[in-house]
PDB file of N, CA and C in Angstrom:
ATOM      1  N   MET B   1     -14.898 -10.835   4.697  1.00 77.00           N
ATOM      2  CA  MET B   1     -13.486 -10.638   4.418  1.00 77.00           C
ATOM      3  C   MET B   1     -13.015  -9.312   5.015  1.00 77.00           C
ATOM      4  N   LYS B   2     -13.840  -8.278   4.914  1.00 87.00           N
ATOM      5  CA  LYS B   2     -13.436  -6.982   5.471  1.00 87.00           C
ATOM      6  C   LYS B   2     -13.215  -7.055   6.957  1.00 87.00           C
ATOM      7  N   SER B   3     -14.044  -7.813   7.683  1.00 91.00           N
ATOM      8  CA  SER B   3     -13.897  -7.930   9.135  1.00 91.00           C
ATOM      9  C   SER B   3     -12.552  -8.639   9.450  1.00 91.00           C
ATOM     10  N   GLU B   4     -12.202  -9.643   8.643  1.00 94.00           N
ATOM     11  CA  GLU B   4     -10.935 -10.336   8.846  1.00 94.00           C
ATOM     12  C   GLU B   4      -9.767  -9.372   8.615  1.00 94.00           C
ATOM     13  N   GLN B   5      -9.871  -8.579   7.575  1.00 93.00           N
ATOM     14  CA  GLN B   5      -8.845  -7.573   7.278  1.00 93.00           C
ATOM     15  C   GLN B   5      -8.712  -6.580   8.412  1.00 93.00           C
ATOM     16  N   LYS B   6      -9.817  -6.082   8.927  1.00 93.00           N
ATOM     17  CA  LYS B   6      -9.768  -5.126  10.030  1.00 93.00           C
ATOM     18  C   LYS B   6      -9.131  -5.738  11.269  1.00 93.00           C
ATOM     19  N   GLU B   7      -9.487  -6.988  11.554  1.00 95.00           N
ATOM     20  CA  GLU B   7      -8.952  -7.682  12.716  1.00 95.00           C
ATOM     21  C   GLU B   7      -7.441  -7.900  12.580  1.00 95.00           C
ATOM     22  N   LEU B   8      -6.999  -8.277  11.390  1.00 94.00           N
ATOM     23  CA  LEU B   8      -5.546  -8.426  11.152  1.00 94.00           C
ATOM     24  C   LEU B   8      -4.803  -7.122  11.290  1.00 94.00           C
ATOM     25  N   MET B   9      -5.393  -6.056  10.767  1.00 93.00           N
ATOM     26  CA  MET B   9      -4.778  -4.702  10.867  1.00 93.00           C
ATOM     27  C   MET B   9      -4.657  -4.316  12.325  1.00 93.00           C
ATOM     28  N   LYS B  10      -5.704  -4.552  13.090  1.00 95.00           N
ATOM     29  CA  LYS B  10      -5.734  -4.170  14.497  1.00 95.00           C
ATOM     30  C   LYS B  10      -4.618  -4.953  15.266  1.00 95.00           C
ATOM     31  N   LYS B  11      -4.553  -6.255  15.016  1.00 95.00           N
ATOM     32  CA  LYS B  11      -3.533  -7.074  15.683  1.00 95.00           C
ATOM     33  C   LYS B  11      -2.118  -6.687  15.254  1.00 95.00           C
ATOM     34  N   PHE B  12      -1.965  -6.382  13.993  1.00 91.00           N
ATOM     35  CA  PHE B  12      -0.636  -5.998  13.482  1.00 91.00           C
ATOM     36  C   PHE B  12      -0.183  -4.698  14.134  1.00 91.00           C
ATOM     37  N   LYS B  13      -1.056  -3.745  14.248  1.00 93.00           N
ATOM     38  CA  LYS B  13      -0.697  -2.465  14.871  1.00 93.00           C
ATOM     39  C   LYS B  13      -0.315  -2.664  16.341  1.00 93.00           C
ATOM     40  N   VAL B  14      -1.047  -3.535  17.031  1.00 94.00           N
ATOM     41  CA  VAL B  14      -0.722  -3.805  18.438  1.00 94.00           C
ATOM     42  C   VAL B  14       0.643  -4.447  18.552  1.00 94.00           C
ATOM     43  N   VAL B  15       0.929  -5.412  17.685  1.00 93.00           N
ATOM     44  CA  VAL B  15       2.233  -6.102  17.716  1.00 93.00           C
ATOM     45  C   VAL B  15       3.343  -5.132  17.423  1.00 93.00           C
ATOM     46  N   VAL B  16       3.206  -4.297  16.392  1.00 92.00           N
ATOM     47  CA  VAL B  16       4.266  -3.358  16.046  1.00 92.00           C
ATOM     48  C   VAL B  16       4.508  -2.360  17.170  1.00 92.00           C
ATOM     49  N   GLU B  17       3.421  -1.831  17.755  1.00 93.00           N
ATOM     50  CA  GLU B  17       3.602  -0.915  18.880  1.00 93.00           C
ATOM     51  C   GLU B  17       4.307  -1.603  20.041  1.00 93.00           C
ATOM     52  N   ASP B  18       3.936  -2.851  20.315  1.00 94.00           N
ATOM     53  CA  ASP B  18       4.538  -3.601  21.410  1.00 94.00           C
ATOM     54  C   ASP B  18       6.019  -3.912  21.129  1.00 94.00           C
ATOM     55  N   LEU B  19       6.330  -4.223  19.878  1.00 91.00           N
ATOM     56  CA  LEU B  19       7.722  -4.486  19.514  1.00 91.00           C
ATOM     57  C   LEU B  19       8.589  -3.234  19.677  1.00 91.00           C
ATOM     58  N   MET B  20       8.033  -2.078  19.409  1.00 92.00           N
ATOM     59  CA  MET B  20       8.820  -0.864  19.378  1.00 92.00           C
ATOM     60  C   MET B  20       8.835  -0.083  20.682  1.00 92.00           C
ATOM     61  N   ASP B  21       8.028  -0.498  21.670  1.00 94.00           N
ATOM     62  CA  ASP B  21       7.907   0.332  22.871  1.00 94.00           C
ATOM     63  C   ASP B  21       9.158   0.450  23.700  1.00 94.00           C
ATOM     64  N   HIS B  22      10.050  -0.516  23.666  1.00 94.00           N
ATOM     65  CA  HIS B  22      11.316  -0.450  24.401  1.00 94.00           C
ATOM     66  C   HIS B  22      12.497  -0.728  23.490  1.00 94.00           C
ATOM     67  N   TYR B  23      12.359  -0.342  22.237  1.00 93.00           N
ATOM     68  CA  TYR B  23      13.375  -0.664  21.231  1.00 93.00           C
ATOM     69  C   TYR B  23      14.782  -0.282  21.649  1.00 93.00           C
ATOM     70  N   GLU B  24      14.949   0.906  22.261  1.00 94.00           N
ATOM     71  CA  GLU B  24      16.290   1.365  22.638  1.00 94.00           C
ATOM     72  C   GLU B  24      16.946   0.467  23.685  1.00 94.00           C
ATOM     73  N   GLU B  25      16.139  -0.323  24.388  1.00 96.00           N
ATOM     74  CA  GLU B  25      16.676  -1.223  25.431  1.00 96.00           C
ATOM     75  C   GLU B  25      17.028  -2.621  24.892  1.00 96.00           C
ATOM     76  N   TYR B  26      16.601  -2.922  23.684  1.00 97.00           N
ATOM     77  CA  TYR B  26      16.842  -4.263  23.150  1.00 97.00           C
ATOM     78  C   TYR B  26      18.312  -4.489  22.821  1.00 97.00           C
ATOM     79  N   THR B  27      18.711  -5.742  22.854  1.00 97.00           N
ATOM     80  CA  THR B  27      20.070  -6.109  22.454  1.00 97.00           C
ATOM     81  C   THR B  27      20.184  -5.949  20.928  1.00 97.00           C
ATOM     82  N   ASP B  28      21.402  -5.947  20.465  1.00 96.00           N
ATOM     83  CA  ASP B  28      21.620  -5.848  19.026  1.00 96.00           C
ATOM     84  C   ASP B  28      20.984  -7.042  18.278  1.00 96.00           C
ATOM     85  N   GLU B  29      21.024  -8.213  18.910  1.00 98.00           N
ATOM     86  CA  GLU B  29      20.427  -9.400  18.299  1.00 98.00           C
ATOM     87  C   GLU B  29      18.898  -9.219  18.177  1.00 98.00           C
ATOM     88  N   GLU B  30      18.279  -8.699  19.218  1.00 96.00           N
ATOM     89  CA  GLU B  30      16.816  -8.498  19.215  1.00 96.00           C
ATOM     90  C   GLU B  30      16.446  -7.461  18.164  1.00 96.00           C
ATOM     91  N   LYS B  31      17.223  -6.403  18.096  1.00 94.00           N
ATOM     92  CA  LYS B  31      16.975  -5.355  17.056  1.00 94.00           C
ATOM     93  C   LYS B  31      17.140  -5.963  15.657  1.00 94.00           C
ATOM     94  N   ALA B  32      18.102  -6.824  15.496  1.00 95.00           N
ATOM     95  CA  ALA B  32      18.341  -7.455  14.185  1.00 95.00           C
ATOM     96  C   ALA B  32      17.142  -8.336  13.820  1.00 95.00           C
ATOM     97  N   GLN B  33      16.588  -9.061  14.824  1.00 96.00           N
ATOM     98  CA  GLN B  33      15.407  -9.900  14.553  1.00 96.00           C
ATOM     99  C   GLN B  33      14.222  -9.045  14.109  1.00 96.00           C
ATOM    100  N   ILE B  34      14.031  -7.922  14.769  1.00 94.00           N
ATOM    101  CA  ILE B  34      12.928  -7.022  14.393  1.00 94.00           C
ATOM    102  C   ILE B  34      13.137  -6.483  12.981  1.00 94.00           C
ATOM    103  N   LYS B  35      14.347  -6.066  12.679  1.00 94.00           N
ATOM    104  CA  LYS B  35      14.653  -5.548  11.358  1.00 94.00           C
ATOM    105  C   LYS B  35      14.426  -6.628  10.295  1.00 94.00           C
ATOM    106  N   GLU B  36      14.802  -7.870  10.608  1.00 95.00           N
ATOM    107  CA  GLU B  36      14.610  -8.986   9.694  1.00 95.00           C
ATOM    108  C   GLU B  36      13.107  -9.224   9.401  1.00 95.00           C
ATOM    109  N   ILE B  37      12.318  -9.187  10.473  1.00 93.00           N
ATOM    110  CA  ILE B  37      10.868  -9.362  10.296  1.00 93.00           C
ATOM    111  C   ILE B  37      10.293  -8.253   9.446  1.00 93.00           C
ATOM    112  N   PHE B  38      10.688  -7.015   9.744  1.00 92.00           N
ATOM    113  CA  PHE B  38      10.151  -5.870   8.970  1.00 92.00           C
ATOM    114  C   PHE B  38      10.628  -5.968   7.509  1.00 92.00           C
ATOM    115  N   GLN B  39      11.821  -6.433   7.281  1.00 94.00           N
ATOM    116  CA  GLN B  39      12.285  -6.578   5.903  1.00 94.00           C
ATOM    117  C   GLN B  39      11.494  -7.642   5.180  1.00 94.00           C
ATOM    118  N   LYS B  40      11.144  -8.735   5.870  1.00 95.00           N
ATOM    119  CA  LYS B  40      10.338  -9.801   5.262  1.00 95.00           C
ATOM    120  C   LYS B  40       8.963  -9.256   4.898  1.00 95.00           C
ATOM    121  N   VAL B  41       8.405  -8.432   5.783  1.00 93.00           N
ATOM    122  CA  VAL B  41       7.106  -7.845   5.509  1.00 93.00           C
ATOM    123  C   VAL B  41       7.215  -6.904   4.293  1.00 93.00           C
ATOM    124  N   ALA B  42       8.267  -6.124   4.243  1.00 93.00           N
ATOM    125  CA  ALA B  42       8.481  -5.217   3.095  1.00 93.00           C
ATOM    126  C   ALA B  42       8.658  -5.991   1.803  1.00 93.00           C
ATOM    127  N   ASP B  43       9.391  -7.101   1.854  1.00 95.00           N
ATOM    128  CA  ASP B  43       9.595  -7.935   0.672  1.00 95.00           C
ATOM    129  C   ASP B  43       8.279  -8.549   0.224  1.00 95.00           C
ATOM    130  N   LEU B  44       7.466  -9.002   1.170  1.00 95.00           N
ATOM    131  CA  LEU B  44       6.170  -9.558   0.851  1.00 95.00           C
ATOM    132  C   LEU B  44       5.269  -8.503   0.209  1.00 95.00           C
ATOM    133  N   ASN B  45       5.350  -7.295   0.746  1.00 93.00           N
ATOM    134  CA  ASN B  45       4.568  -6.195   0.192  1.00 93.00           C
ATOM    135  C   ASN B  45       4.951  -5.942  -1.261  1.00 93.00           C
ATOM    136  N   THR B  46       6.227  -5.999  -1.556  1.00 93.00           N
ATOM    137  CA  THR B  46       6.698  -5.819  -2.933  1.00 93.00           C
ATOM    138  C   THR B  46       6.130  -6.900  -3.831  1.00 93.00           C
ATOM    139  N   ILE B  47       6.144  -8.138  -3.355  1.00 94.00           N
ATOM    140  CA  ILE B  47       5.586  -9.249  -4.135  1.00 94.00           C
ATOM    141  C   ILE B  47       4.116  -9.042  -4.399  1.00 94.00           C
ATOM    142  N   LEU B  48       3.407  -8.555  -3.408  1.00 94.00           N
ATOM    143  CA  LEU B  48       1.952  -8.369  -3.499  1.00 94.00           C
ATOM    144  C   LEU B  48       1.547  -7.120  -4.249  1.00 94.00           C
ATOM    145  N   ASP B  49       2.543  -6.282  -4.623  1.00 91.00           N
ATOM    146  CA  ASP B  49       2.245  -5.084  -5.390  1.00 91.00           C
ATOM    147  C   ASP B  49       1.518  -5.377  -6.707  1.00 91.00           C
ATOM    148  N   LYS B  50       1.653  -6.606  -7.186  1.00 90.00           N
ATOM    149  CA  LYS B  50       0.994  -6.968  -8.436  1.00 90.00           C
ATOM    150  C   LYS B  50      -0.519  -6.866  -8.328  1.00 90.00           C
ATOM    151  N   TYR B  51      -1.056  -6.852  -7.107  1.00 90.00           N
ATOM    152  CA  TYR B  51      -2.492  -6.747  -6.901  1.00 90.00           C
ATOM    153  C   TYR B  51      -2.949  -5.292  -6.814  1.00 90.00           C
ATOM    154  N   ASP B  52      -2.009  -4.361  -6.713  1.00 87.00           N
ATOM    155  CA  ASP B  52      -2.339  -2.948  -6.679  1.00 87.00           C
ATOM    156  C   ASP B  52      -2.530  -2.469  -8.107  1.00 87.00           C
ATOM    157  N   ILE B  53      -3.753  -2.379  -8.538  1.00 83.00           N
ATOM    158  CA  ILE B  53      -4.042  -1.971  -9.899  1.00 83.00           C
ATOM    159  C   ILE B  53      -4.143  -0.477  -9.896  1.00 83.00           C
ATOM    160  N   ASP B  54      -3.252   0.163 -10.633  1.00 75.00           N
ATOM    161  CA  ASP B  54      -3.208   1.622 -10.751  1.00 75.00           C
ATOM    162  C   ASP B  54      -3.794   1.980 -12.111  1.00 75.00           C
ATOM    163  N   VAL B  55      -4.990   2.518 -12.098  1.00 68.00           N
ATOM    164  CA  VAL B  55      -5.628   2.924 -13.309  1.00 68.00           C
ATOM    165  C   VAL B  55      -5.079   4.286 -13.708  1.00 68.00           C
ATOM    166  N   LYS B  56      -4.438   4.326 -14.847  1.00 72.00           N
ATOM    167  CA  LYS B  56      -3.845   5.575 -15.336  1.00 72.00           C
ATOM    168  C   LYS B  56      -4.756   6.111 -16.441  1.00 72.00           C
ATOM    169  N   ILE B  57      -5.004   7.399 -16.359  1.00 74.00           N
ATOM    170  CA  ILE B  57      -5.826   8.052 -17.358  1.00 74.00           C
ATOM    171  C   ILE B  57      -4.930   8.887 -18.241  1.00 74.00           C
ATOM    172  N   ASP B  58      -5.022   8.663 -19.504  1.00 74.00           N
ATOM    173  CA  ASP B  58      -4.304   9.474 -20.477  1.00 74.00           C
ATOM    174  C   ASP B  58      -5.184  10.713 -20.787  1.00 74.00           C
ATOM    175  N   TRP B  59      -4.909  11.779 -20.074  1.00 78.00           N
ATOM    176  CA  TRP B  59      -5.784  12.952 -20.174  1.00 78.00           C
ATOM    177  C   TRP B  59      -5.770  13.527 -21.578  1.00 78.00           C
ATOM    178  N   ASN B  60      -4.662  13.495 -22.281  1.00 80.00           N
ATOM    179  CA  ASN B  60      -4.630  14.006 -23.642  1.00 80.00           C
ATOM    180  C   ASN B  60      -5.565  13.207 -24.546  1.00 80.00           C
ATOM    181  N   GLU B  61      -5.542  11.896 -24.403  1.00 79.00           N
ATOM    182  CA  GLU B  61      -6.443  11.050 -25.182  1.00 79.00           C
ATOM    183  C   GLU B  61      -7.905  11.301 -24.803  1.00 79.00           C
ATOM    184  N   TYR B  62      -8.149  11.490 -23.501  1.00 73.00           N
ATOM    185  CA  TYR B  62      -9.495  11.763 -23.046  1.00 73.00           C
ATOM    186  C   TYR B  62     -10.008  13.081 -23.604  1.00 73.00           C
ATOM    187  N   LEU B  63      -9.196  14.143 -23.529  1.00 78.00           N
ATOM    188  CA  LEU B  63      -9.609  15.452 -24.021  1.00 78.00           C
ATOM    189  C   LEU B  63      -9.811  15.437 -25.535  1.00 78.00           C
ATOM    190  N   LEU B  64      -8.973  14.703 -26.245  1.00 77.00           N
ATOM    191  CA  LEU B  64      -9.117  14.598 -27.698  1.00 77.00           C
ATOM    192  C   LEU B  64     -10.456  13.922 -28.033  1.00 77.00           C
ATOM    193  N   ALA B  65     -10.758  12.833 -27.374  1.00 77.00           N
ATOM    194  CA  ALA B  65     -12.019  12.134 -27.628  1.00 77.00           C
ATOM    195  C   ALA B  65     -13.203  12.990 -27.228  1.00 77.00           C
ATOM    196  N   TYR B  66     -13.076  13.720 -26.149  1.00 68.00           N
ATOM    197  CA  TYR B  66     -14.137  14.617 -25.663  1.00 68.00           C
ATOM    198  C   TYR B  66     -14.385  15.728 -26.708  1.00 68.00           C
ATOM    199  N   SER B  67     -13.324  16.346 -27.186  1.00 74.00           N
ATOM    200  CA  SER B  67     -13.480  17.429 -28.180  1.00 74.00           C
ATOM    201  C   SER B  67     -14.027  16.891 -29.494  1.00 74.00           C
ATOM    202  N   GLN B  68     -13.616  15.691 -29.903  1.00 73.00           N
ATOM    203  CA  GLN B  68     -14.110  15.105 -31.111  1.00 73.00           C
ATOM    204  C   GLN B  68     -15.616  14.806 -30.996  1.00 73.00           C
ATOM    205  N   CYS B  69     -16.024  14.413 -29.854  1.00 70.00           N
ATOM    206  CA  CYS B  69     -17.446  14.111 -29.618  1.00 70.00           C
ATOM    207  C   CYS B  69     -18.267  15.349 -29.811  1.00 70.00           C
ATOM    208  N   PHE B  70     -17.820  16.500 -29.280  1.00 63.00           N
ATOM    209  CA  PHE B  70     -18.567  17.744 -29.410  1.00 63.00           C
ATOM    210  C   PHE B  70     -18.464  18.295 -30.818  1.00 63.00           C
ATOM    211  N   GLU B  71     -17.350  18.042 -31.525  1.00 65.00           N
ATOM    212  CA  GLU B  71     -17.244  18.452 -32.918  1.00 65.00           C
ATOM    213  C   GLU B  71     -18.307  17.738 -33.742  1.00 65.00           C
ATOM    214  N   LEU B  72     -18.490  16.455 -33.493  1.00 58.00           N
ATOM    215  CA  LEU B  72     -19.481  15.652 -34.234  1.00 58.00           C
ATOM    216  C   LEU B  72     -20.888  16.133 -33.938  1.00 58.00           C
ATOM    217  N   MET B  73     -21.122  16.608 -32.752  1.00 57.00           N
ATOM    218  CA  MET B  73     -22.475  17.048 -32.340  1.00 57.00           C
ATOM    219  C   MET B  73     -22.854  18.375 -32.998  1.00 57.00           C
ATOM    220  N   HIS B  74     -21.878  19.165 -33.405  1.00 51.00           N
ATOM    221  CA  HIS B  74     -22.150  20.443 -34.025  1.00 51.00           C
ATOM    222  C   HIS B  74     -22.624  20.314 -35.468  1.00 51.00           C
ATOM    223  N   PHE B  75     -22.389  19.191 -36.080  1.00 49.00           N
ATOM    224  CA  PHE B  75     -22.765  19.030 -37.489  1.00 49.00           C
ATOM    225  C   PHE B  75     -24.112  18.453 -37.640  1.00 49.00           C
TER     226      PHE B  75
END
């Protein structure tokens, strides 16, 4: 799976660079098509954000548990 991911990333970078290399010369319609594609990718990324698991640590809770552990060890 990692090799597939790397290959897709490589191809995507090549396509983006190729799309943007003469951007200033494109017609308004061509620029609009590129913007539409990028917007669809951004929208898809937002949908896929549900897979980005952000582990949040409650440091106050952690420090409280840590200090309680050492309090118990002193007795």
